[in-house]
CSV table of C-alpha atoms in Angstrom, one decimal:
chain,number,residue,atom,x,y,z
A,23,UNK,CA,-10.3,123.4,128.9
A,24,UNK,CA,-10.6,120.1,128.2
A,25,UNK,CA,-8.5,119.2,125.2
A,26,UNK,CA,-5.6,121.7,127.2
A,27,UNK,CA,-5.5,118.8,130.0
A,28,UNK,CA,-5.5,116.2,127.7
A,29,UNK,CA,-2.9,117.9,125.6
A,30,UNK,CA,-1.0,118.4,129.2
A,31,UNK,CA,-1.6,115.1,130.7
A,32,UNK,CA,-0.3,113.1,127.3
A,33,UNK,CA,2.9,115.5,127.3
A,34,UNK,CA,3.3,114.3,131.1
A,35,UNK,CA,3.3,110.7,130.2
A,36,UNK,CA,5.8,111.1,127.8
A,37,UNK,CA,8.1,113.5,129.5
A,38,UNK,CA,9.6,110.8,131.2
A,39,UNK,CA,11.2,109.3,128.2
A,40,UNK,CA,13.1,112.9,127.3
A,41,UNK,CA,15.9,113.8,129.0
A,42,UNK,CA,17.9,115.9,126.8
A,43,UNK,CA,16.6,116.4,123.4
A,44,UNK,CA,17.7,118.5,120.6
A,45,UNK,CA,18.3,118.3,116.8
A,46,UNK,CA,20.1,114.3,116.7
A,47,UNK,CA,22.2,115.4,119.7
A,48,UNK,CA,22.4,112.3,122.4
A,49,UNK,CA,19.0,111.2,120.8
A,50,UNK,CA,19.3,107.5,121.6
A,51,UNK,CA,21.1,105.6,124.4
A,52,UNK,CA,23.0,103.0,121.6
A,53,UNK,CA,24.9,106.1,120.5
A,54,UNK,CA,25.3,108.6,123.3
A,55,UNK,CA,28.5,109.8,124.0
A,56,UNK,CA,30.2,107.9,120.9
A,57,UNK,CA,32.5,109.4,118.7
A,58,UNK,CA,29.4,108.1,115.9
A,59,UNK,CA,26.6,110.3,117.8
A,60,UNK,CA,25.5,112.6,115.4
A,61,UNK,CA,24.5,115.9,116.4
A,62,UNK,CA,23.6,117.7,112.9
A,63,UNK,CA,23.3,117.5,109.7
A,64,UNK,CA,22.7,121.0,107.1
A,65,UNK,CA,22.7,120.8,103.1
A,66,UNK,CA,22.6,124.0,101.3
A,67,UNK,CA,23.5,125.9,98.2
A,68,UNK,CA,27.2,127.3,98.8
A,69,UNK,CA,27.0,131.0,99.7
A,70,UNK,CA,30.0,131.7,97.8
A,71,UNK,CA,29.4,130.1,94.5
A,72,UNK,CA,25.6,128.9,93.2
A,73,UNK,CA,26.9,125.9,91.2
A,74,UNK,CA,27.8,124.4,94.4
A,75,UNK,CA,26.4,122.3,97.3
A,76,UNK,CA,27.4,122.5,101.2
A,77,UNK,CA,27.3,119.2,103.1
A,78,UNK,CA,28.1,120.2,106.7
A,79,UNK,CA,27.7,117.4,109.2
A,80,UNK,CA,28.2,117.5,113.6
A,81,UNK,CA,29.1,114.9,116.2
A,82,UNK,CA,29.8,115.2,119.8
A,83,UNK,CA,27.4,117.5,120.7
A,84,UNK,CA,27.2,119.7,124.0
A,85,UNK,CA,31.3,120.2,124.2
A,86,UNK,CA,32.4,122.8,126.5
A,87,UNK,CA,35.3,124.8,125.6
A,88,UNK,CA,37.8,122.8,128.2
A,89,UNK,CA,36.3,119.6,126.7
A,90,UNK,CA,36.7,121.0,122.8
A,91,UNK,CA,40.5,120.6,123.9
A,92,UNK,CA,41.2,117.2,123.6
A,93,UNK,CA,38.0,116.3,121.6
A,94,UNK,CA,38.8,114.0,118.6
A,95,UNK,CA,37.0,112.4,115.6
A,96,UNK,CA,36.8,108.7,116.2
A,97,UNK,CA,39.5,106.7,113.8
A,98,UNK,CA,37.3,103.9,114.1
A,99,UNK,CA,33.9,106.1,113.0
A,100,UNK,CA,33.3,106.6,109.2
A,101,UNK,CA,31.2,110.1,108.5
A,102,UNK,CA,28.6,109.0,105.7
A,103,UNK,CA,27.0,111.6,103.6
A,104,UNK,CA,23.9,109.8,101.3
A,105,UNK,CA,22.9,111.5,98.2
A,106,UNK,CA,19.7,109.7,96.3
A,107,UNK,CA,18.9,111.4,93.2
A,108,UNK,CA,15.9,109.5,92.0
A,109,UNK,CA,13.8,109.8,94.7
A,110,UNK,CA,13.9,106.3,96.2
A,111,UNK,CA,15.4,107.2,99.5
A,112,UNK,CA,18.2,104.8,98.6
A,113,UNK,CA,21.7,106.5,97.9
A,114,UNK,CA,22.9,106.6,95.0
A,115,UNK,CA,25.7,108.0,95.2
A,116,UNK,CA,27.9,108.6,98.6
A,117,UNK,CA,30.5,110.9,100.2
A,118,UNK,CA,32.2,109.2,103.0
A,119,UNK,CA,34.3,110.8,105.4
A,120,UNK,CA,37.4,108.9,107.5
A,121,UNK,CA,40.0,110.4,110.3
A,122,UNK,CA,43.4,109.2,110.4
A,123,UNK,CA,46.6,110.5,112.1
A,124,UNK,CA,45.4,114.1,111.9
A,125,UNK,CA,44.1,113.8,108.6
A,126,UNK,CA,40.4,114.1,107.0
A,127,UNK,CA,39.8,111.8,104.1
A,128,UNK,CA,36.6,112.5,101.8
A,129,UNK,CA,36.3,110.1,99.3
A,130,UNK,CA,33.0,111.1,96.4
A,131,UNK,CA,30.7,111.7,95.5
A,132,UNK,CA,30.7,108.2,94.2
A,133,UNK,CA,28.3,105.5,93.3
A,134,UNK,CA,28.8,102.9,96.9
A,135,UNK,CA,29.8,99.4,95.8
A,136,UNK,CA,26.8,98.5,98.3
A,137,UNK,CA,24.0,100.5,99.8
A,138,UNK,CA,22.4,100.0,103.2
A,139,UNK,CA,23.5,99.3,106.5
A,140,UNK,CA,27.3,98.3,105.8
A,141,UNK,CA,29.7,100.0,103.7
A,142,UNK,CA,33.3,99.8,102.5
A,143,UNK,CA,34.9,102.4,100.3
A,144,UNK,CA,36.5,102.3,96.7
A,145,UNK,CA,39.9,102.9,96.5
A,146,UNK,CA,39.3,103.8,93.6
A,147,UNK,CA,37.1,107.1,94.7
A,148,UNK,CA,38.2,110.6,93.8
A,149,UNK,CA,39.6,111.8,97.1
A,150,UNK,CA,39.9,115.3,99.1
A,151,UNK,CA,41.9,115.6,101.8
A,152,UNK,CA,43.3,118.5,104.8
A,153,UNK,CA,44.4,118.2,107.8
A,154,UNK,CA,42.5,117.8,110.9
A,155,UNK,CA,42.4,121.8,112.1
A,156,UNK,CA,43.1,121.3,115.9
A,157,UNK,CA,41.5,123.7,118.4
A,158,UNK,CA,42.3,127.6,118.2
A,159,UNK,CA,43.8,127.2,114.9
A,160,UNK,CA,42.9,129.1,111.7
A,161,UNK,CA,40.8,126.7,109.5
A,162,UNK,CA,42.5,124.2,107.5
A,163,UNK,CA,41.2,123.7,104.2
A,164,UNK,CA,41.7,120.9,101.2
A,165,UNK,CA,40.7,120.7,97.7
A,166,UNK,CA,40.8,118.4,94.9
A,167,UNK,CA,38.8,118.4,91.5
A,168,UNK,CA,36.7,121.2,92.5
A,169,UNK,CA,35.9,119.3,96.2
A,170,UNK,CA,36.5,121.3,99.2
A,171,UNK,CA,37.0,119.3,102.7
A,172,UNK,CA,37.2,121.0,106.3
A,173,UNK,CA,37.2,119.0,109.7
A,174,UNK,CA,37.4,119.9,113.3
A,175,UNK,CA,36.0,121.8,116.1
A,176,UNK,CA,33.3,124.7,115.7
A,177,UNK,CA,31.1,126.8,117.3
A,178,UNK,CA,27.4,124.0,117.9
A,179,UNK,CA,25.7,126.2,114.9
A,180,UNK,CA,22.0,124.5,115.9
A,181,UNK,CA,20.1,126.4,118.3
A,182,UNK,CA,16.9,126.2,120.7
A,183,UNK,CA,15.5,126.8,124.4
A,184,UNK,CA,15.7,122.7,125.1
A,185,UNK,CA,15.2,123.4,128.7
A,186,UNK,CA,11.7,125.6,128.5
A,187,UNK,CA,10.8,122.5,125.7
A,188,UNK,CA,11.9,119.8,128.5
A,189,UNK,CA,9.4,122.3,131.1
A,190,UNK,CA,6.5,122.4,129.4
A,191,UNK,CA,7.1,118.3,128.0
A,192,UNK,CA,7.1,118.0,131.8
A,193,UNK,CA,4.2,119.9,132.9
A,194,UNK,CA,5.8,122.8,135.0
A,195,UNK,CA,5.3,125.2,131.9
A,196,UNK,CA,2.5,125.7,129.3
A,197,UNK,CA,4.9,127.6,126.9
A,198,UNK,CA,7.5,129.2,125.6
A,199,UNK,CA,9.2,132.2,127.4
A,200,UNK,CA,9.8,135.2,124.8
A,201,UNK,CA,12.9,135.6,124.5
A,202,UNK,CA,14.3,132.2,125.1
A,203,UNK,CA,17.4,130.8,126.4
A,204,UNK,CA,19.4,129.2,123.8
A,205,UNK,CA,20.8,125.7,125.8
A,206,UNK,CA,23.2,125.5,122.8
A,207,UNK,CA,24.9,128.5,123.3
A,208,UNK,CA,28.7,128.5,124.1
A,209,UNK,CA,29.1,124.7,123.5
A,210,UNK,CA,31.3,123.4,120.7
A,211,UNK,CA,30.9,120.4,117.9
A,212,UNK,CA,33.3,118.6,115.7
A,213,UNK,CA,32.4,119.4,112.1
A,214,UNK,CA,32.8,117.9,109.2
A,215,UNK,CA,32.1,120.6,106.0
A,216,UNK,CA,32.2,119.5,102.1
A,217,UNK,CA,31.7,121.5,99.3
A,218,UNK,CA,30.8,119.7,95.7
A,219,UNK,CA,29.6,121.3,92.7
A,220,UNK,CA,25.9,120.7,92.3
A,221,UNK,CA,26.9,118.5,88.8
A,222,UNK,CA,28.2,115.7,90.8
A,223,UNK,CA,25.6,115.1,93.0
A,224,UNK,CA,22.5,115.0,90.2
A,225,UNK,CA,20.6,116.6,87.1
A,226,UNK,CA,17.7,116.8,88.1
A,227,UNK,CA,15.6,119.3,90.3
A,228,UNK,CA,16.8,117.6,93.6
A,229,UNK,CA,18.3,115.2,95.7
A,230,UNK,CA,17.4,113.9,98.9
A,231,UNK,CA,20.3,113.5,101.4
A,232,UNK,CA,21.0,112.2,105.3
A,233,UNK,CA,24.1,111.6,107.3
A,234,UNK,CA,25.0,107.7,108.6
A,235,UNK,CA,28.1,107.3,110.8
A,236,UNK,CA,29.3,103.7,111.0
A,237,UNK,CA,31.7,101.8,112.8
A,238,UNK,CA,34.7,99.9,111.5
A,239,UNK,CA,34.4,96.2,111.9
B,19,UNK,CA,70.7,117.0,68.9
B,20,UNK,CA,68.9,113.7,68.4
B,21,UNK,CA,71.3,112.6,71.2
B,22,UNK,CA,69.5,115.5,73.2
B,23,UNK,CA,66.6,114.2,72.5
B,24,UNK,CA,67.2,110.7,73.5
B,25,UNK,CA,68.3,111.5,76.2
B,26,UNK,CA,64.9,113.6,77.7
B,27,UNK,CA,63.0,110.4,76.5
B,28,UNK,CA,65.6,108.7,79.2
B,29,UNK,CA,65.0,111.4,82.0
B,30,UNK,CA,61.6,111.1,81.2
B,31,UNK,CA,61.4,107.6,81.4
B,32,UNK,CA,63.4,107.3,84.7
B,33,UNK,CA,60.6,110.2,85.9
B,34,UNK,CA,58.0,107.9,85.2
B,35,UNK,CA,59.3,104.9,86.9
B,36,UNK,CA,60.0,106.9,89.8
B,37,UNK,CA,57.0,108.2,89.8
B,38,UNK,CA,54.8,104.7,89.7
B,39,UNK,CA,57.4,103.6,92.0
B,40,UNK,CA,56.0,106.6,94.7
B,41,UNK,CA,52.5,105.1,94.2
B,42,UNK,CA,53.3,101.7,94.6
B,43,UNK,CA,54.5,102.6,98.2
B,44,UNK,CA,52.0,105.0,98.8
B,45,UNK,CA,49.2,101.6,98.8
B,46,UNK,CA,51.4,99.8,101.0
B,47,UNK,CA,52.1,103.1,103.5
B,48,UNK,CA,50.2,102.3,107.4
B,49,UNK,CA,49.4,105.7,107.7
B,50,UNK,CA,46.6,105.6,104.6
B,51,UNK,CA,43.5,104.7,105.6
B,52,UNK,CA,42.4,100.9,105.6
B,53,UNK,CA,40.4,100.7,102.7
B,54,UNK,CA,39.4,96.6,102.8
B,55,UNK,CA,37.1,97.6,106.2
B,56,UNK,CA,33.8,97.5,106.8
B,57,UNK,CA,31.9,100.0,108.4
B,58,UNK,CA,28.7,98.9,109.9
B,59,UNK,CA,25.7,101.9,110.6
B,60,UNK,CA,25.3,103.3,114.3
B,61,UNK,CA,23.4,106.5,113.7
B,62,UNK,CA,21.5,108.1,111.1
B,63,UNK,CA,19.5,111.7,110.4
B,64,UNK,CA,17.9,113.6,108.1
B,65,UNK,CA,16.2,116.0,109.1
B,66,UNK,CA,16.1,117.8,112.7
B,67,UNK,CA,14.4,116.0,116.1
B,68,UNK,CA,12.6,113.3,113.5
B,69,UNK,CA,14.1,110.7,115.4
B,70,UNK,CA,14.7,112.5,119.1
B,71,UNK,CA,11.1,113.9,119.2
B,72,UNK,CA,8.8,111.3,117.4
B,73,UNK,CA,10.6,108.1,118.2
B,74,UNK,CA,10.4,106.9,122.0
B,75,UNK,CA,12.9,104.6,124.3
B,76,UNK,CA,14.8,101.3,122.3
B,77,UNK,CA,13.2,102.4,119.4
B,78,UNK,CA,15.1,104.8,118.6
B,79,UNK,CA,18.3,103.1,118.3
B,80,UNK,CA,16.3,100.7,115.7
B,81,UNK,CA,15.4,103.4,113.8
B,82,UNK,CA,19.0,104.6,113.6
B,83,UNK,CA,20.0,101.6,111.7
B,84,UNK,CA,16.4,101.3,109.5
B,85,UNK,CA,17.1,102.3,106.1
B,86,UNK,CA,15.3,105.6,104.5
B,87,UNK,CA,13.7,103.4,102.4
B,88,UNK,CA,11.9,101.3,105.1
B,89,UNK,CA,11.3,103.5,107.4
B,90,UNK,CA,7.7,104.8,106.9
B,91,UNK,CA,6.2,100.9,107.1
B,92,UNK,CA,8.2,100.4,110.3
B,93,UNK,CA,8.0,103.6,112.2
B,94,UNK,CA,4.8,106.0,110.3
B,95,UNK,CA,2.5,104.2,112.4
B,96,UNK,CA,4.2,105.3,115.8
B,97,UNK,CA,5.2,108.4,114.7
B,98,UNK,CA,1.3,109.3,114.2
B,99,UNK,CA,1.1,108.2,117.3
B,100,UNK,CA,3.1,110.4,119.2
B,101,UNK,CA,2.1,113.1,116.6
B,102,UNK,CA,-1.4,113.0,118.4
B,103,UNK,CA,0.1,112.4,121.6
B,104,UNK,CA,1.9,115.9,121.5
B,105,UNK,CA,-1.2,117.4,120.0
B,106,UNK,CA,-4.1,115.5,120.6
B,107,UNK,CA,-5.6,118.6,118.6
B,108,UNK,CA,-4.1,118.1,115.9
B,109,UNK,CA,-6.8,118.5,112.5
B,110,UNK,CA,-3.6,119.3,109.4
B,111,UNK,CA,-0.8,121.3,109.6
B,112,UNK,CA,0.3,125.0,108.0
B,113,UNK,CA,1.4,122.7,105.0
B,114,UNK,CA,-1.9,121.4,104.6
B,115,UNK,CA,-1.2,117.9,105.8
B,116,UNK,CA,-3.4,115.0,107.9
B,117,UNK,CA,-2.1,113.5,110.6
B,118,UNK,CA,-1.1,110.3,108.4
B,119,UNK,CA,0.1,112.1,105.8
B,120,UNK,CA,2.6,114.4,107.5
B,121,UNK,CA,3.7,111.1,109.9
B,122,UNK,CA,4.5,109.7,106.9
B,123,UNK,CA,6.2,111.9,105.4
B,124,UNK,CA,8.0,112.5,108.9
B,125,UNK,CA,9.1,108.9,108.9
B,126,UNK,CA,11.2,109.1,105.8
B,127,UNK,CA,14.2,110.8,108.0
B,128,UNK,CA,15.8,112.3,104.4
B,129,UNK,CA,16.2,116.2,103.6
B,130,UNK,CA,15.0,116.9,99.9
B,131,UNK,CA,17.9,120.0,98.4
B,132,UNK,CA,16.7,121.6,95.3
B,133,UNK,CA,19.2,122.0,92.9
B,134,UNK,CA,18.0,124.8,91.3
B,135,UNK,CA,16.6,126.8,93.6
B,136,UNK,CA,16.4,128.6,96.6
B,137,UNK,CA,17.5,125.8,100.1
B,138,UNK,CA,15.8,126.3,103.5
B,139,UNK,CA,13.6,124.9,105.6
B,140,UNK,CA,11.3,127.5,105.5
B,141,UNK,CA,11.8,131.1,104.8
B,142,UNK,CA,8.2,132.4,104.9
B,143,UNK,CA,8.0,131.0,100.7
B,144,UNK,CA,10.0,128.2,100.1
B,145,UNK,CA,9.4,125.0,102.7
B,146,UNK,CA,11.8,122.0,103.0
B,147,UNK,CA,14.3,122.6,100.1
B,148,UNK,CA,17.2,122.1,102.4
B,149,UNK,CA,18.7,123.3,105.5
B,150,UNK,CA,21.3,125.8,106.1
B,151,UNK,CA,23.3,126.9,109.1
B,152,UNK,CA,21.0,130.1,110.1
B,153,UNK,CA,17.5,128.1,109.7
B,154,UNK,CA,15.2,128.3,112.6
B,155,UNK,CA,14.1,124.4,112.3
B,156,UNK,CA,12.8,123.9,115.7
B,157,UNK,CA,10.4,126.5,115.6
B,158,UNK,CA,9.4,125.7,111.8
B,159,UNK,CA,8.6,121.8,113.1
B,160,UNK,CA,6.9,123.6,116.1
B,161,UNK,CA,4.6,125.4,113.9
B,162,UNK,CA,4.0,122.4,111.7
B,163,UNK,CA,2.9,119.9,115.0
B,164,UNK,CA,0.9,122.5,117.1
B,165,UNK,CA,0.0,125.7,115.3
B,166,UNK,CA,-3.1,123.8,113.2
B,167,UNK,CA,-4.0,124.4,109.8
B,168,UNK,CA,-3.2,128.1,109.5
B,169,UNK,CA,-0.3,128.3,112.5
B,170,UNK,CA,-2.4,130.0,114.7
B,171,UNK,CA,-3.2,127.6,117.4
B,172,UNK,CA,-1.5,126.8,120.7
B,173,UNK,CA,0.7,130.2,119.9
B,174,UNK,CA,2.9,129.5,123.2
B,175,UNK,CA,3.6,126.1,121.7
B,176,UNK,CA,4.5,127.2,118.6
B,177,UNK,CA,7.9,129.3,118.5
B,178,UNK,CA,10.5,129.0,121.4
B,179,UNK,CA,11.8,132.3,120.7
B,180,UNK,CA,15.5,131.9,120.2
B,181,UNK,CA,15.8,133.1,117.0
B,182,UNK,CA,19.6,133.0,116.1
B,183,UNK,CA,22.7,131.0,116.6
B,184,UNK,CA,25.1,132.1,119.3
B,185,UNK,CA,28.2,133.2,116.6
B,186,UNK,CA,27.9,134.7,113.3
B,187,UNK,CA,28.2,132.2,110.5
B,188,UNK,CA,31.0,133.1,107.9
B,189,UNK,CA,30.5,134.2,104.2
B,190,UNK,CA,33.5,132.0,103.6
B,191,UNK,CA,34.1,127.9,103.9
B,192,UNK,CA,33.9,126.0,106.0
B,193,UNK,CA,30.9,128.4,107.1
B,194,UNK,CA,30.3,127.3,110.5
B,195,UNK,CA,31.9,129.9,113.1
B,196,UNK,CA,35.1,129.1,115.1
B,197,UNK,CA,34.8,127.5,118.3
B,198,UNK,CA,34.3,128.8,121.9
């Protein structure tokens, strides 16, 4: 009985900090509502071919359909996918992902000129591009040696009963409700999906990957 | 016939020069994307609710722009923290992990993909060889905070139950389903 109220009393005191959490969705106030919030972020072997990886990466979480109308990829926002093959957590190599005049530009996976904080890219980068698919269209895919690219809006593919977790961080519930209510369902994303053959990305076992967005200067 | 021949070489030639002269305007074309900027980091994930669950108020915009690599000195002692703040019974984890040792592994906000074999975040075998669209994350990292060393504990706490995404994934790219 008494570690319950402790458990319950130090989820109180933190419950005021929370106000809408969910996988990177509108985690931190620097980025919310910014065409570089990040809502996502899934790496997987390609369902359709096993020499292949699937970068998939979501921003502008929580759209509803009327708002998924006129949602657009910030021009301004680069789309960063890190790829560290040697276990350092630094990346060695880099796919980064730019939106201009309806277009998606992927450049990589290449070695960055710089690591860290601030990037540029190499104009000299191997490059897939397609057009930006706009809402209720069929998707739009590019390819170029053997690198797949698709951007625009999607179904929010992340899923979880955020308002019975934001109860029971507040104290008015002491768990989760079976079923639950998935506060994700209905609500759109803009996506950004690369495909790359595993041979680009390392030799060995594994990689270790995360997602960056970052603003033009 | 050597004439002939010349004369491809020619059309060939004035090809060429056509060709380079294409690319030459290509670099110069505004509608290319500006490729002298810089782009300077506002956000950053790796894996799901690392940041939005274990990392409280300002902080977490400064852990947006910490590097991987420096992110378990600056953040794995606040991320125990608020490990033991959620679960204040918390002994090790389902993966066998202390409270230190799973912060700090926590804090390094990268996803490790194998390469070679099967990627998920968990699938009942395999654990944290990548994500894909249809993984139940939140209730994997709800298991690994409150349900103690063999997953049983604080059973309410421990699975929210929504097992599925709202629209069938597609077998085909870009895999994520069409919007609503």
């Amino acid at each position: 009985m008494k570690r319950k109220i402790t458990f319950l009393t130090a989820l109180l005191a933190i419950a005021t900090s929370i106000y809408l959490i969910a996988a990177d969705h509108n985690e931190a106030l620097g980025v919310q509502d910014t065409g570089s919030d990040i809502a996502d972020l899934f790496a997987y072997q390609s369902p359709q071919n096993s020499n292949n990886l699937v970068f998939a990466a979501t921003v502008k979480g929580l759209l509803s359909p009327s708002a998924t109308t006129n949602a657009q990829f910030d021009e301004n926002v680069m789309i960063e996918f890190n790829i560290d093959n040697d276990g350092d957590a630094i990346e060695d190599l880099v796919i980064q992902c730019i939106f201009q005049d309806g277009q998606v530009y992927a450049y990589g996976p290449y070695a960055p000129m710089t690591t860290g904080l601030n990037s540029s890219i190499d104009t000299n980068a191997p490059l897939a591009q397609a057009g930006i698919t706009p809402y209720g269209s069929n998707a739009i895919v590019g390819s170029s040696n053997g690198v797949s690219v698709f951007a625009g809006p999607r179904d929010d593919p992340f899923f979880f009963d955020l308002t019975q977790f934001g109860a029971i961080l507040g104290g008015s519930a002491t768990s989760f409700n079976d079923p639950g209510t998935d506060a994700f369902e209905g609500t759109n994303v803009l996506a950004v999906v690369v495909e790359v053959p595993k041979s680009m990305v390392g030799t060995g076992d594994s990689i270790n990957t995360w997602i960056e967005t970052k603003r033009k200067q | 016939m050597k004439f002939i021949k010349v004369n491809k070489l020619a059309a060939l030639l004035f090809i060429g020069a056509l060709t380079i002269g294409f690319t030459s305007c290509d670099n110069d074309d505004d509608n290319t994307p500006d490729q002298n900027a810089v782009y300077a980091q506002e956000d950053q994930m790796g894996r799901p609710a690392v940041n939005t669950v274990f990392v409280q108020g300002a902080r977490k915009d400064v852990f947006n722009v910490t590097i991987p690599s420096q992110m378990g000195a600056a953040f794995g002692q606040e991320i125990q923290d608020r490990l033991l703040a959620l679960n204040a019974g918390y002994t090790t984890n389902a993966l066998g992990l202390d409270a230190a040792t799973f912060s700090g592994v926590l804090a390094t906000d990268v996803l490790t993909v194998s390469l070679t074999g099967t990627t998920t975040f968990f699938d009942g075998v395999n654990v944290l060889t990548g994500r894909t669209l249809s993984d139940d994350v939140i209730s994997t990292e709800l298991l690994l905070i409150f349900g103690g060393p063999d997953g049983t504990a604080n059973p309410g706490l421990t699975d929210d139950h929504v097992d599925g995404n709202d629209k069938a994934f597609l077998s085909t790219f870009p895999y994520l389903a069409s919007p609503w």
